[in-house]
Backbone as a ProteinNet text record, in pm:
[ID]
protein_1_A
[PRIMARY]
XXXXXXXXXXXXXXXXXXXXXXXXXXXXXXXXXXXXXXXXXXXXXXXXXXXXXXXXXXXXXXXXXXXXXXXXXXXXXXXXXXXXXXXXXXXXXXXXXXXXXXXXXXXXXXXXXXXXXXXXXXXXXXXXXXXXXXXXXXXXXXXXXXXXXXXXXXXXXXXXXXXXXXXXXXXXXXXXXXXXXXXXXXXXXXXXXXXXXXXXXXXXXXXXXXXXXXXXXXXXXXXXXXXXXXXXXXXXXXXXXXXXXXXXXXXXXXXXXXXXXXXXXXXXXXXXXXXXXXXXXXXXXXXXXXXXXXXXXXXXXXXXXXXXXXXXX
[TERTIARY]
3871.2	3948.5	3860.5	3865.4	3782.9	3849.8	3773.7	3828	3818.3	3928.8	3929	3861	3787.4	3720.9	3822.9	3789.7	3876.7	3875	3965.9	3980.3	3852.4	3783.5	3659.8	3554.8	3540.8	3441.6	3478.2	3607.1	3653.2	3632.3	3663.3	3644.1	3497.4	3407.8	3265.2	3217.7	3271	3232.8	3276.4	3400.1	3449.9	3367.2	3334.5	3254.5	3118.2	3060.4	2929.6	2935.8	3044.5	3060.3	3080.7	3162.3	3189.2	3064.1	2974.3	2852.8	2765.6	2781.6	2703.3	2741.5	2860.3	2910	2925.8	2867.1	2881.1	2793.1	2822.6	2739.6	2593.7	2566.4	2427.5	2345.9	2417.1	2346.7	2337.6	2384.3	2376.3	2230.8	2211.9	2076.3	2001.4	1874.9	1793.1	1777.6	1737.9	1712.8	1604	1613.2	1509	1393.5	1272.7	1151.7	1120.3	1120.1	1101.5	972.8	891.9	772.6	799.4	785.1	792.9	653.3	612.8	475.5	446.9	543.8	518.7	649	638.8	746.6	875.1	868.1	989.6	1072.5	1007	1078	1126.5	1046.6	1087.6	1215.7	1229.5	1350.5	1471.7	1456.5	1566.8	1606.9	1506	1534.2	1609.3	1572.6	1639.1	1785.6	1814.1	1952.3	2037.5	1977.6	2052.2	2059.4	1948.5	1944.2	1997.6	1982.5	2023.9	1978.8	2070.8	2030	2018.9	2030.7	2015.7	1872.5	1783	1644.2	1548.5	1432.5	1318.4	1219.4	1196.4	1122.1	982.9	884.5	748.9	709.3	671.5	624.7	473.6	405.6	259.6	197.2	230.2	172.9	275.4	243.2	341.4	354.6	418.7	441.6	311.4	317.1	205.4	79.2	92.1	-23.1	-13.2	-126.7	-137.5	-152.1	-48.6	-51.6	-156.2	-195.8	-295.6	-428.6	-464.1	-598.7	-596.5	-482.7	-470	-554.4	-616.1	-690.5	-618.1	-567.6	-488.7	-571.5	-502.1	-564.5	-533	-605.8	-569.3	-426	-376.4	-237.7	-139.5	-173.9	-89.1	-81	-194.2	-197.1	-115.1	-121.5	-43.3	105.8	145.4	286.9	331.4	246.2	279.1	300.8	222.7	234.3	370.2	433.6	562.9	681.8	657.8	764.1	861.5	987.3	1088.8	1111.1	1088.2	1105.7	991.4	930.9	826.1	873.3	877.6	924.1	807.7	782.7	676.6	731.5	658.8	695.6	655.1	533.5	479.9	421.3	397.6	337.6	201.3	132.3	-4.2	-16.1	94.6	84.9	3.6	39.9	-21.9	-129.2	-248.4	-355.5	-395.5	-365.7	-406.1	-312.9	-191.9	-91.4	-124.4	-179.3	-213.6	-314.5	-417.7	-518.5	-456.6	-369.6	-310.2	-220.8	-139.5	-51.7	-133.8	-239.3	-324.1	-393.7	-450.3	-524.8	-433.6	-308.4	-214.3	-155	-169.2	-109.8	42.4	101.1	246.3	315.4	425.2	505.5	635.5	650.1	773.2	784.2	905.6	923.6	890.2	829.5	790.5	886.6	950.3	1043.4	980.2	967	924.8	1049.5	1056.3	1177.7	1199.7	1097.8	1111.9	1167	1194.8	1243.9	1371.9	1372.3	1485.4	1506.7	1415.9	1424.6	1373.5	1404.7	1357.3	1216.2	1116.2	975.6	905.7	827.7	748.5	608.7	552.9	414.2	319	205.8	99.2	34.2	40.5	-15.2	-165	-234.5	-378.7	-410.3	-311.2	-333.1	-410.7	-442.7	-519.1	-593.7	-687.7	-761	-899.2	-988.3	-1121.7	-1126.9	-1203.7	-1242.9	-1387.5	-1450.9	-1593	-1616	-1697	-1731.9	-1883.6	-1941.1	-2086.7	-2154.8	-2092.4	-2152.3	-2128.2	-2056.7	-2029.9	-1882.1	-1856.7	-1719.6	-1659.5	-1546.3	-1476.4	-1338.9	-1302.6	-1173.1	-1072.2	-956.4	-845.6	-734.2	-705.6	-596.9	-464.3	-379.4	-246.9	-153.1	-94.9	-14.7	115.5	156.5	284.4	265.5	353.2	355.7	437.3	379.4	451.2	550	555.4	631.1	780.3	840	976.5	1080	1052.3	1148	1176.2	1091.9	1114.6	1234.1	1297.3	1427.2	1530.5	1635.7	1738.3	1807.9	1818.9	1877.7	1797	1665.7	1582.5	1593.9	1608.5	1622.8	1741.9	1846.8	1963.8	1931	1836.7	1788.7	1708.9	1626.4	1553.8	1654.4	1760.6	1861.3	1921.5	1952.2	2010	1912.6	1785	1686.2	1662.8	1659.9	1642.4	1762	1880.8	2001.9	2000.9	1962.8	1955.6	1853	1741.3	1638.8	1692	1764	1820.2	1928.4	2011.5	2116.6	2057.2	1949.2	1884.1	1824.9	1769.3	1705.9	1806.4	1921.2	2018.8	2159.5	2196.4	2323.7	2444	2435.1	2549	2587.7	2492.1	2518.5	2514.1	2528.6	2520.3	2625.5	2746.9	2851.6	2816.7	2743.2	2699.4	2599.8	2502.9	2402.8	2467.8	2560.4	2627	2710.4	2776.3	2854.6	2762.7	2652.3	2557.3	2499.2	2468.2	2411	2510.5	2637	2740	2751.5	2751.1	2761.4	2638.7	2521.1	2397.3	2393.6	2440.1	2442.8	2534.6	2644	2731.4	2655.9	2572.3	2490.2	2388.9	2335.1	2240.1	2309.4	2433.1	2509.3	2525.4	2558	2572.4	2438.1	2331	2196.7	2160.8	2189.7	2157	2228	2353.3	2428.6	2369.5	2327.3	2271.4	2139	2053	1924.8	1947.6	2036.4	2065.5	2113.4	2205.4	2258.2	2149.2	2059.4	1951.6	1854.8	1813.9	1716.6	1778.5	1907.2	1972.9	1968.9	1943.2	1931.4	1799.6	1704.2	1572.8	1576.4	1538.6	1536	1441.8	1478.6	1396.2	1250.8	1225.4	1088.3	1003.8	1065.8	992.2	986.9	1010.2	1017.6	888.8	775.1	645.7	568.4	523.4	451	329	244.1	120.1	120.5	77.6	61.1	-73.6	-111.1	-242	-257.4	-158.4	-168.9	-31.8	-31.4	90.7	185.1	250.1	346.4	489.9	511.3	645.5	697.2	644.2	689.8	834	875.4	1014.4	1107.1	1064.3	1141.8	1152.7	1043	1041.8	1142.7	1140	1229.9	1376	1402.6	1541.2	1599.4	1515.1	1571.4	1516.8	1412.3	1373.8	1269.9	1193.7	1078.6	953.6	870.1	749	630.6	557.5	446.9	312.6	220.9	82.3	-1.7	-104.6	-188.5	-328.4	-430.5	-567.2	-600.2	-516.9	-540.9	-436	-466.6	-373.3	-265.6	-208.3	-97.9	-144.7	-274.7	-327.2	-420.4	-413.9	-505.9	-646.3	-663.2	-797.6	-879	-810.7	-882.4	-935.8	-1047.4	-1109.5	-1111.2	-1064.1	-1060.2	-1200.8	-1241.8	-1373.1	-1362.5	-1478.3	-1479.4	-1404.6	-1416.7	-1345.9	-1195.2	-1151.4	-1009	-954.1	-1029	-987	-981.8	-1084.9	-1086.4	-968.1	-935.4	-822.3	-690.3	-674.7	-551.5	-540.2	-650.3	-647	-600.9	-645.1	-599.4	-450.6	-406.5	-266	-176.9	-223.7	-145.7	-115.8	-216.6	-197	-112.2	-144.4	-74.9	72.9	104.4	242.6	314.1	246.1	306.7	361.9	276.9	318.2	361.6	464.8	522.4	477	424.4	388.1	292.3	217.7	124.2	155.7	158.2	198.5	93.3	79.3	2.6	93.3	31.6	107.1	74.2	171.6	151.2	47.9	23.9	-68.2	-211.9	-237.8	-369.3	-431.1	-563.3	-635	-600.8	-556.6	-512.3	-625.8	-748.1	-861.8	-860	-829.3	-831.8	-727.3	-603.8	-500.4	-525.6	-587.3	-622.9	-727.1	-823.2	-923.4	-857.8	-768.7	-700.2	-615.5	-544.4	-460.6	-544.8	-657.6	-744.3	-796.6	-841.9	-899.4	-792.1	-668	-559.2	-488.3	-528.6	-463.9	-329.8	-309	-186.1	-214.7	-110	-119	-46.8	-84.2	-14.4	126	226.3	364.3	432.3	372	434.2	382.6	442.1	402.2	517.5	486.9	583.3	549.2	651.4	633.6	644	530.5	521.5	528.8	429.8	416.1	446	490.9	520.4	615.5	690.5	776.3	692.5	754.4	693.1	719.8	667.4	706.9	857.8	921.8	1068.3	1120.6	1043.7	1089.1	1044.1	987.6	943	1051.5	1017.2	1117.2	1155.7	1083.3	1110.4	1104.7	1179.3	1175.5	1252.5	1327.2	1398	1384.5	1420.4	1413.5	1504.8	1626	1720.4	1668	1616.8	1561.1	1440.3	1357.7	1241	1281.8	1377.3	1418.3	1485.8	1565	1627.2	1520.4	1424	1316.1	1238.6	1202.9	1126.2	1204.2	1332.1	1411.9	1426.4	1457.4	1476.4	1344.9	1234.2	1103.4	1060.7	1081.7	1049.7	1132	1261.4	1349	1315.8	1294.5	1266.3	1134.2	1031.7	902.8	907.5	978.4	982.6	1049.5	1143.8	1210.7	1155.8	1038.2	966.9	1018.1	1082.2	1136.3	1045.3	929.2	836.7	703.5
16587.1	16577	16612	16526	16549.5	16651.7	16756.7	16862.1	16822.8	16833	16800.4	16911.2	16875.5	16979	17066.7	17194.2	17286.8	17257.6	17322.8	17300.2	17330.5	17441.8	17468.2	17360.1	17311.8	17208	17078	17043.9	16921.7	16929.6	17045.7	17065.3	17048.8	17104	17093.8	16948.7	16873.7	16733.2	16651.8	16677.2	16605.1	16639.9	16768.4	16812.2	16745.1	16730	16665.8	16520.5	16452	16312.6	16300.3	16388.4	16382.6	16410.3	16492.3	16526.3	16403.6	16303.2	16180.9	16108.2	16135.9	16066.2	16159.8	16277.2	16376.2	16339.5	16395.6	16368.5	16404.1	16499.9	16537.9	16422.2	16325.6	16211.1	16095	16118.2	16013.3	15985.7	15884.1	15844.8	15960.2	15976.8	16085.5	16072.1	16179.6	16178	16075.9	16017	15924.4	16002.7	15958.3	16020.4	15959.6	16042.1	15995.9	16055	15969	16011.5	15990.4	16097	16087.2	16110.9	16030.4	16039.4	16168.3	16219.6	16344.4	16420.9	16541.6	16639.9	16599.6	16528.7	16491.1	16392.8	16292.5	16198.2	16270.4	16362.5	16438.1	16515.6	16576.3	16651.8	16559.9	16444.8	16349.3	16303.8	16275.3	16231.7	16338.8	16465	16575.4	16585.8	16564.7	16570.8	16458.4	16343.5	16229	16230.9	16265.5	16261.7	16386.3	16500.7	16629.8	16643.5	16676.5	16703.6	16578.7	16460.7	16335.9	16284.1	16352.1	16306	16419.6	16379.3	16469.7	16427.9	16515.4	16479.9	16540.5	16458	16506.7	16457.6	16548.9	16514.5	16526.5	16418.4	16415.9	16506	16484.1	16564.2	16670.1	16794.2	16901.2	16961.5	17077.2	17142.7	17169.7	17152.3	17182.2	17100.3	16993.9	16910	16776.4	16712.3	16594.4	16467.3	16383.7	16258.7	16160.8	16174	16082.6	16092	16211.9	16234.4	16286.8	16282.6	16339.9	16262.3	16336.8	16276.6	16308.6	16208.1	16234	16290.1	16356.6	16419.5	16339.8	16364.8	16300.4	16328.8	16449.7	16483.1	16394.2	16357.6	16265.8	16130.3	16082.8	15952.4	15955	16066.1	16078.1	16074.8	16148.7	16149.5	16011.4	15945.2	15812	15713.5	15725.7	15633.9	15644.3	15760.2	15782.3	15765.5	15718	15709.8	15596.4	15619.5	15514.8	15460.1	15546.3	15510.7	15572.7	15494.1	15544.9	15525.5	15634.9	15632.3	15660.8	15569.4	15589.6	15565.2	15611.5	15584.6	15443.4	15405.1	15277	15286.3	15171	15162.7	15229.6	15226.6	15277.9	15427.6	15501	15646.7	15702.2	15659.7	15714.2	15618.8	15629.7	15538.5	15549.2	15663.2	15687.1	15622.1	15584.8	15545.5	15414.6	15319.3	15192.2	15214.6	15294.6	15326.4	15402.8	15497	15580	15497.4	15411.1	15326.9	15233.9	15176.6	15085	15157.3	15274.8	15346.3	15399.2	15429.8	15480.3	15369.9	15244.4	15128.4	15140.5	15208.6	15224.5	15090.8	15072.1	14951.9	14979.6	15099.9	15137.1	15063.2	15027.4	14964.5	15062.6	15009.1	15090.6	15060.5	15163.6	15148.9	15203.7	15117.7	15164.1	15214.4	15342.9	15402.6	15366.5	15313	15271.4	15129.7	15061.6	14924.3	14917.6	14828.5	14804.4	14916.1	15013.3	15114.8	15055.2	15123.1	15078.5	15132.9	15044.4	15086.1	15059.7	15159.5	15146.7	15098.1	15021.5	14978.7	15089.3	15096.6	15187.9	15130.7	15201.2	15144.3	15118.4	15192.4	15170.5	15065.3	15027.7	14925.8	14974.8	15104	15158.3	15282.6	15325.4	15447.6	15443	15523.5	15540.6	15669.9	15668.1	15793.1	15775.9	15886.3	15882.2	15894.8	15803	15800	15796.1	15904.6	15916.6	15896.9	15952.3	15947.3	15819.6	15725	15597.6	15588.1	15537.3	15518.9	15396.7	15414.8	15306.5	15290.5	15166	15140.1	15098.4	15163	15127.2	15067.6	14942.4	14878.7	14938.8	14970.9	15026.8	14980.5	14862.5	14806.2	14879.9	14968.8	15037.7	15189.5	15259.8	15405.5	15445.5	15519.4	15546.4	15661.6	15738.6	15864.5	15843.8	15746.2	15704.4	15812.5	15905.6	16011	16104.9	16101.1	16191.3	16149.4	16040.3	16001.6	16015.6	16091.4	16109.2	15976.5	15889	15757.2	15683.5	15694.7	15633.2	15707	15838.7	15915.7	15865.3	15823.4	15770.5	15637.4	15562.6	15440.5	15477.9	15581.4	15631.6	15663	15733	15772.5	15649.5	15548.8	15425.4	15360.6	15352.9	15289.5	15369.6	15501.6	15585.8	15571.3	15569.2	15554.5	15422.1	15315.6	15185	15185.8	15254.5	15262.7	15336.9	15445.4	15522.3	15442.1	15372.6	15291	15178.5	15121.8	15014.5	15065.8	15187.6	15244.4	15306.3	15347.8	15421.5	15378.8	15258.6	15200.1	15283.1	15350.7	15426.5	15542.1	15589.9	15704.2	15666.5	15538.9	15493	15560.1	15578.2	15639.7	15783.4	15852.1	15988.6	15987.1	15895.9	15887.7	15850	15757.8	15716.1	15829	15904.8	16019.9	16122.8	16154.6	16251.1	16201.6	16072.3	16014.5	16021.2	15994	16001.6	16143.7	16239.6	16380.3	16421.6	16377.5	16411.2	16343	16219.9	16147.9	16217	16274.2	16350.7	16469.6	16533.1	16643.8	16593.3	16474.9	16416.6	16381.6	16336.4	16308.8	16436.3	16545.8	16674.2	16720.1	16698.3	16733.9	16658.1	16529.2	16446.4	16498.1	16533.7	16587.7	16720.3	16802.1	16933.2	16917.9	16827.5	16805.7	16756.6	16660.2	16605.3	16715	16798.9	16907.3	17008.4	17036.2	17132.5	17082.3	16956.9	16902	16884.2	16860.5	16846.2	16975.3	17086.8	17214	17225.1	17138.1	17143.7	17064.2	17124.5	17049.2	16928.9	16814.9	16694.1	16715.4	16800.4	16820.7	16902.9	16956.8	17035.9	16967.4	16839.4	16768.3	16695.9	16741.9	16689.6	16801.6	16777.2	16878.6	16813.5	16896.9	16850.2	16887.1	16792.1	16815.3	16759.3	16789.1	16747.4	16598.2	16534.7	16389.6	16326.9	16195.8	16125.5	16107.7	16217.4	16211.3	16212.1	16223.1	16248.6	16140	16020.7	15915.1	15873.2	15881.4	15850.7	15959.4	16084.2	16194.6	16174.8	16134.7	16110.3	16002.7	15890.9	15780.8	15818.9	15896.7	15929.4	16041.3	16138.5	16260.7	16298	16228.8	16246.3	16351.5	16396.4	16483	16395.3	16407.2	16325.1	16403.3	16342.2	16409.1	16349.3	16435.4	16397	16441.6	16362.3	16398	16340.4	16415.2	16361.9	16270.6	16271.3	16187.8	16078.4	15977.4	15867.5	15903.2	15802.1	15825.8	15879.1	15885.2	15939.1	16055.5	16157.8	16270.2	16233	16114	16067.4	16037	16002.4	15977.5	16109.3	16104.6	16225.2	16220.8	16328.7	16334.6	16358.3	16275.6	16289.6	16382.5	16415.6	16496.5	16424.8	16291.6	16213.2	16220.1	16219.4	16231.6	16365.2	16471.1	16604.1	16611.9	16556.2	16556	16477.7	16366.7	16286.2	16360	16434.8	16511.5	16621.6	16685.3	16791.1	16735	16614.7	16550.4	16517.9	16467.9	16433	16556.2	16666.9	16790.7	16828.3	16815.6	16847.6	16741.4	16615.4	16507.3	16500.5	16528.4	16515.9	16651.4	16757.2	16890.6	16930.3	16919	16957.6	17103.7	17132.1	17266.5	17352	17291.5	17370.6	17291.4	17365.3	17306.6	17363.2	17273.9	17313.4	17276.7	17363.5	17330.7	17254	17193.9	17127.1	17192.9	17198.3	17268.5	17201.9	17072.6	17003	17003.7	17054.3	17038.9	17173.7	17175.7	17291.7	17306.8	17425.6	17441.5	17451.4	17443.1	17465.1	17372.9	17246.1	17150.8	17185.7	17212.6	17244.1	17380.2	17472.1	17601	17582.6	17492	17461.9	17402.1	17306.2	17241.4	17342.6	17426.6	17527.9	17622.5	17665	17757.4	17694.9	17570.5	17504.3	17469.4	17453	17419.1	17543.2	17661.9	17783.7	17810.9	17756.7	17777.2	17866.4	17909.6	17963.4	17866	17863.8	17777.8	17834	17751.5	17798.3	17810.6	17757.7	17762.2	17648.9	17633.7	17530	17433.6	17304.3	17200.5	17143.2	17099.2	17040.4	16889.8	16824.2	16681.2	16595.3	16605.8	16515.9	16582.6	16705.9	16777	16891.7	16929	17045.8	17172.6	17286.1	17414.3	17444.5	17556.7	17605.8	17630.9	17632.6	17647.3	17769.8	17878.3	17999.4	18005.3	17895.5	17890.4	17837.3	17816.9	17774.6	17627.7	17550.5	17406.6	17362.5	17434.1	17406.5	17284.3	17223.1	17098.4	17008.8	16881.2	16790	16836.8	16877.4	16921.9	17046.7	17143.2	17264.1	17231.3	17136	17096	17041.7	16950.5	16888.9	16990.9	17080.5	17186.5	17279.3	17316.2	17403.7	17339	17212.6	17144.9	17139.8	17106.3	17095.7	17230.2	17334	17465.3	17522.9	17497.1	17545.5	17475.7	17344.9	17269.6	17319.2	17336.1	17375.8	17516.1	17609.5	17747.8	17757.5	17687.2	17692.6	17627.6	17516.9	17443.1	17523.6	17609.2	17689.4	17831	17851.2	17976.4	18091.3	18062.9	18168.3	18202	18137	18166.3	18211.8
7821.4	7945.6	8064.5	8165.4	8284.1	8372.7	8408.3	8493	8639.8	8711.9	8853.6	8932	9037	9115.1	9183.4	9196.6	9267.8	9416.1	9486.7	9631.3	9708.8	9679.3	9754.6	9735.7	9610.9	9584.1	9653.7	9653.9	9718.2	9869.5	9924.5	10069.5	10107	10025.5	10050.2	10043.8	9947.7	9934.1	10055.4	10103.1	10220.1	10343.1	10357.6	10472.5	10472.1	10352.4	10341.2	10386.2	10344.6	10385	10535.8	10592.5	10736.3	10818	10762.4	10837	10861.6	10773.9	10792.4	10920.3	10971.1	11089.4	11208.9	11200.1	11307.2	11425.9	11545.4	11663.9	11643	11553	11529	11474.1	11410.9	11355.5	11454.8	11576.6	11678.6	11713.4	11791.9	11829	11892.2	11855.5	11908.1	12058.9	12120.5	12264	12295.9	12416	12457.3	12519.3	12491.1	12545.2	12680.7	12782	12918.9	12975.9	13034.6	13108.1	13256.4	13335.5	13481.7	13537.4	13632.8	13680.8	13755.5	13833.4	13907.1	13925.2	13977.7	13967.8	14037.6	14148.1	14221.4	14139.2	14082.2	13995.1	13869.5	13817.7	13700.1	13723.6	13841.3	13872.7	13880.9	13942.1	13948.1	13807.4	13724.9	13587.5	13510.3	13529.9	13460.7	13501.3	13628.6	13675.7	13618.1	13595.5	13543.4	13390.8	13326.6	13180.6	13113.7	13179.8	13125.9	12980	12887.6	12749.7	12663.7	12723.9	12648.4	12651	12722.4	12730	12693.9	12645.4	12632.9	12740.6	12837.1	12958.2	12957.9	12990	13018.4	13156.9	13243.2	13377.2	13379.6	13417	13409.8	13516.2	13641.9	13750.8	13788.8	13760	13771.4	13909.9	13920.1	14048.4	14124.1	14254.5	14345.6	14316.9	14240.4	14207.3	14281.5	14301.9	14387.9	14304.3	14305.7	14228.3	14280.5	14406.9	14463.3	14387.6	14341.8	14287.9	14144.3	14078.3	13943.7	13842.6	13749.6	13638.7	13508.5	13438.4	13317.3	13203.2	13110.2	12993.7	12867.3	12757.1	12630.1	12587.6	12616.9	12583.3	12659	12781.3	12858.1	12788.5	12737.6	12669.9	12541.6	12468.2	12345.2	12376.7	12479.4	12519.4	12565.9	12638.9	12689.7	12574.7	12470	12355.9	12288.4	12299.7	12234.5	12328.6	12449.1	12550	12520.5	12556.9	12558.1	12699.1	12798	12938.7	13017.4	13106.7	13195.6	13339.9	13414.5	13552.8	13646.2	13739.3	13836.6	13976.7	14074.4	14213.1	14251.9	14213.3	14256.2	14395.7	14457.5	14590.9	14594.2	14479.2	14464.1	14486.5	14467.4	14476.4	14360	14237.4	14116.4	14067.1	14125.4	14087.3	13942	13879.8	13742.1	13640.1	13679.3	13580.7	13509.6	13580.5	13516.1	13404.8	13432.6	13330.5	13213.8	13245.6	13141.6	13049.4	13106.3	13024.9	12936.7	12995.1	12917.7	12803.5	12830.9	12727.5	12617.2	12650.5	12550.4	12464.6	12510.5	12444.3	12434.5	12531.7	12532.9	12553.4	12481.7	12496	12572.7	12624.7	12694.5	12827.5	12868.5	12999.8	13111.8	13216.4	13332.3	13446.6	13499.3	13611	13737.8	13839.9	13971.6	14044	14064	14119.3	14266.1	14330.8	14471	14485.3	14375.6	14383	14466.5	14564.5	14656.1	14758.9	14764.3	14870	15001.3	15111.9	15243.5	15262.5	15248.9	15243.7	15377	15419.9	15542.4	15509.4	15599.8	15583.3	15625.4	15557.3	15597.8	15723.4	15836.8	15959.8	15951.7	15864.3	15849.4	15744.5	15665	15562.2	15441.9	15436.6	15325	15366.3	15282.9	15313.2	15250.4	15303.8	15247.2	15167.3	15059.4	14995	14951.8	14914	14883.4	14733.7	14680.8	14540.2	14529.3	14474.9	14465.4	14601.3	14702.1	14835.4	14911.9	14852.9	14919.7	14958	15075.7	15121.3	15053.2	14988	14916.9	14979.4	15012.8	15075	14970.2	14969.7	14881	14966.4	14942.5	15017.1	14975.8	15073.1	15046	15156.1	15140.5	15249.2	15274.9	15182	15198.8	15189.9	15258	15251.4	15128.5	15032.5	14907.2	14912.2	15021.4	15022.7	15051.9	14986.8	15020.5	14992.4	14901.2	14866.7	14983	15088.3	15201	15285.7	15251.4	15306.1	15195.1	15219.5	15116.3	15085.1	15184.6	15157.8	15051.2	15057	14954.4	14821.8	14826.3	14702.1	14621.7	14689.9	14619.3	14550.4	14605.1	14537.5	14413.2	14423.3	14305.5	14193.7	14228.9	14129.9	14063	14140.5	14085	13986.1	14023.3	13936.1	13808.2	13819.9	13701.3	13607.7	13664.5	13583.3	13508.1	13575.1	13508.9	13395.3	13415.9	13311.5	13188.9	13211.2	13099.5	13026.9	13102.6	13040.5	12956.5	13002.6	12927.4	12796.7	12800.5	12681	12585.1	12636	12555.2	12596.9	12557.5	12601.6	12558.6	12443.1	12392.9	12485	12563	12650.8	12798.8	12827.1	12965.8	13054	12999.1	13080.7	13118.2	13031.5	13061.5	13176.8	13168.5	13275.5	13408.8	13404	13527.5	13587	13501.3	13549.8	13615.9	13549.2	13605.3	13736.4	13741.6	13864	13978.9	13949.2	14053.9	14108.2	14018.7	14060	14141.7	14099.1	14170.6	14307.5	14314.5	14442.3	14542.5	14494.6	14584.1	14643.5	14563.1	14614	14716.9	14693.5	14789.4	14920.9	14913.2	15036.1	15118.4	15051.1	15120.2	15176.6	15101.2	15148.1	15275.1	15276.6	15392.7	15517.8	15503.8	15617.6	15663.8	15569.8	15603.7	15678.3	15632.1	15700.2	15842.2	15858.1	15990.8	16084.9	16037.6	16121.5	16156.2	16060.8	16085	16190.9	16180.4	16275.2	16413.2	16418.3	16548.9	16630.1	16564.5	16635	16713	16681.3	16745.1	16875	16986.5	17112.1	17101.4	17159.5	17148.2	17188.7	17287.9	17335.6	17237.6	17132.1	17033.6	16897.7	16896	16767.5	16729.4	16782.2	16739.5	16672.4	16548.1	16470.9	16404.9	16344.3	16281.8	16133.7	16047.7	15903.6	15859.2	15735.6	15687.5	15666.3	15600.6	15580.3	15604.1	15622.5	15663.3	15544.5	15505.6	15395.7	15444.7	15575.8	15626.9	15720.9	15712.3	15802.3	15772.4	15646.1	15612	15666.2	15656.7	15713.8	15865.3	15926.4	16071.5	16109.9	16037.8	16070.5	16049.1	15944.7	15909.6	15995.8	16034.2	16092	16230	16275.8	16415	16446	16345.4	16370.9	16369	16472.1	16482.1	16425.7	16332.3	16264.7	16307.8	16347	16372.3	16253.3	16220	16106	16122.5	16078.8	16083.6	15966.8	15859.9	15743.2	15733.6	15650	15629.5	15529.4	15463.9	15371.6	15236.9	15213.1	15088.2	15116.7	15030.8	15043.6	14997.2	14939.6	14905.4	15030.6	15137.6	15262.9	15316.7	15386.6	15438.7	15590.7	15650.4	15796.5	15850.4	15945	16007.9	16128.9	16185.2	16307.5	16418.9	16421.1	16522.8	16501.9	16374.1	16344.6	16394.4	16370.3	16413.9	16565.7	16631	16777.4	16832.2	16766.1	16810.5	16797.9	16687	16668.8	16773.9	16805.9	16907.9	17042.3	17072.7	17197	17191	17073.6	17058.3	17065.3	17010.6	17016.3	17160.8	17245.7	17387.7	17457.5	17431.1	17501.1	17465.1	17336.5	17291	17278.6	17323.9	17326.6	17189	17088.6	16953.1	16951	16873.8	16873.5	16756.1	16649	16531.1	16442.8	16360.2	16264.6	16126.3	16025.4	15890.7	15787.3	15687.2	15567.3	15471.8	15368.5	15262	15129.5	15041.8	14915.3	14825.7	14840.9	14749.8	14798.2	14918.5	14979.9	15014.7	15016	15067.4	15215.8	15257.5	15396.5	15497.7	15452.2	15541.8	15663.2	15643.4	15754.2	15859.9	15817.3	15916.7	15980.1	15906.6	15965.4	16076	16053.1	16155.3	16278.7	16256.1	16368.5	16444.3	16371.8	16436.4	16520.8	16465.9	16539.2	16667.5	16658.5	16775.7	16878	16833	16925.1	16978.9	16930.1	16975.5	16909.8	16788.6	16712.9	16592	16527.9	16392.7	16300.2	16173.6	16077.7	16057.7	16083.4	16090.5	15955.1	15851.2	15718.9	15633.5	15517.4	15421.7	15398.7	15409.4	15376.7	15239.5	15169.5	15036.5	15052.1	15029.6	15059.6	14934.6	14846.7	14732.6	14598.6	14600.5	14476.1	14504.2	14402.2	14410.2	14395.7	14423.7	14391.5	14243.9	14196.2	14065	14066.3	13949.1	13945.6	14019.3	14021.2	14089.5	14235.2	14286.7	14425.2	14517.5	14644.8	14743	14734.3	14654.2	14644.1	14498.7	14415.2	14272	14227.8	14318.1	14291	14413.2	14396.3	14510.8	14623.1	14588.7	14691.4	14761.6	14684.7	14745.5	14833.8	14791	14869.4	15005.8	15006.4	15132.4	15224	15167	15246.9	15305.1	15222.8	15269.6	15384.4	15367.1	15472.3	15603.2	15595.2	15717	15787	15711.8	15774.3	15824.8	15753.7	15797.8	15925.7	15932.7	16053.8	16172.7	16151.5	16260.8	16310.3	16218.1	16256.3	16333.5	16287.3	16355.3	16492.2	16501.5	16628.7	16739.3	16703.2	16805.6	16812.7	16749.1	16765.3	16684.4	16568.9	16485.1	16368.2	16359.7	16250.2	16307.8
[MASK]
+++++++++++++++++++++++++++++++++++++++++++++++++++++++++++++++++++++++++++++++++++++++++++++++++++++++++++++++++++++++++++++++++++++++++++++++++++++++++++++++++++++++++++++++++++++++++++++++++++++++++++++++++++++++++++++++++++++++++++++++++++++++++++++++++++++++++++++++++++++++++++++++++++++++++++++++++++++++++

């Protein structure tokens, strides 16, 4: 006679069968590569616990001049989604993707954003003592406008939905919630800058990373360098900025977190200013710093600009 299993054994058998269909057996997280910290933060807000994120160029680092490592290539080879800014910001990414032989789709997060042209059309940098010109018809710093940041969010969400259709509704929900925060951020920046008298809305920075911020919010930025930190400011560039500071009655001079402050310190000294603070241009701060997220970065920049312009720093 065959003995029937007892209740505990039967319960265990049923539990084992049900485990085959549990959420733990759902599709694994998608592997996401973000080219630099600002895009990485946006991706984290949209993907949350449904993605495994690797950011190539981390906090306080400069994507213009980054040199990738073998570990970057290994991570790239295993990617499901690759997120880049495009507009020739990350000169290293084409080489890195090619060397890794990654087959993952590449999403340019600036697609369909309102893009400004580089007034210089490119920049020079020096290689083995020779000046080399890199054509760059567009300004890549589109994230400095919150309106454009919302386009980044849309493109990232579409990339995640394409790679992981089963969780598309999760990504869309997260993106909607994050976009609401960006709407509030945009209003806050506008209100903050409106506190600055129009005659004090000209400031100086190291390189032209803030033209989108200028167009969106009304602060005018002077700089001795072009849109890339690869360009090198000449003595003539510095002399020209000193003249512009006087002619346009600049109210403050700022360092940038990604750059050696020596150049702006020199300009400040010769112009009779002190460096008023640090702006976050092409990278976030460390997580425990004042610009550990995109939203915190934009808030910090706006409040730092406003406080310095009215003489509170």
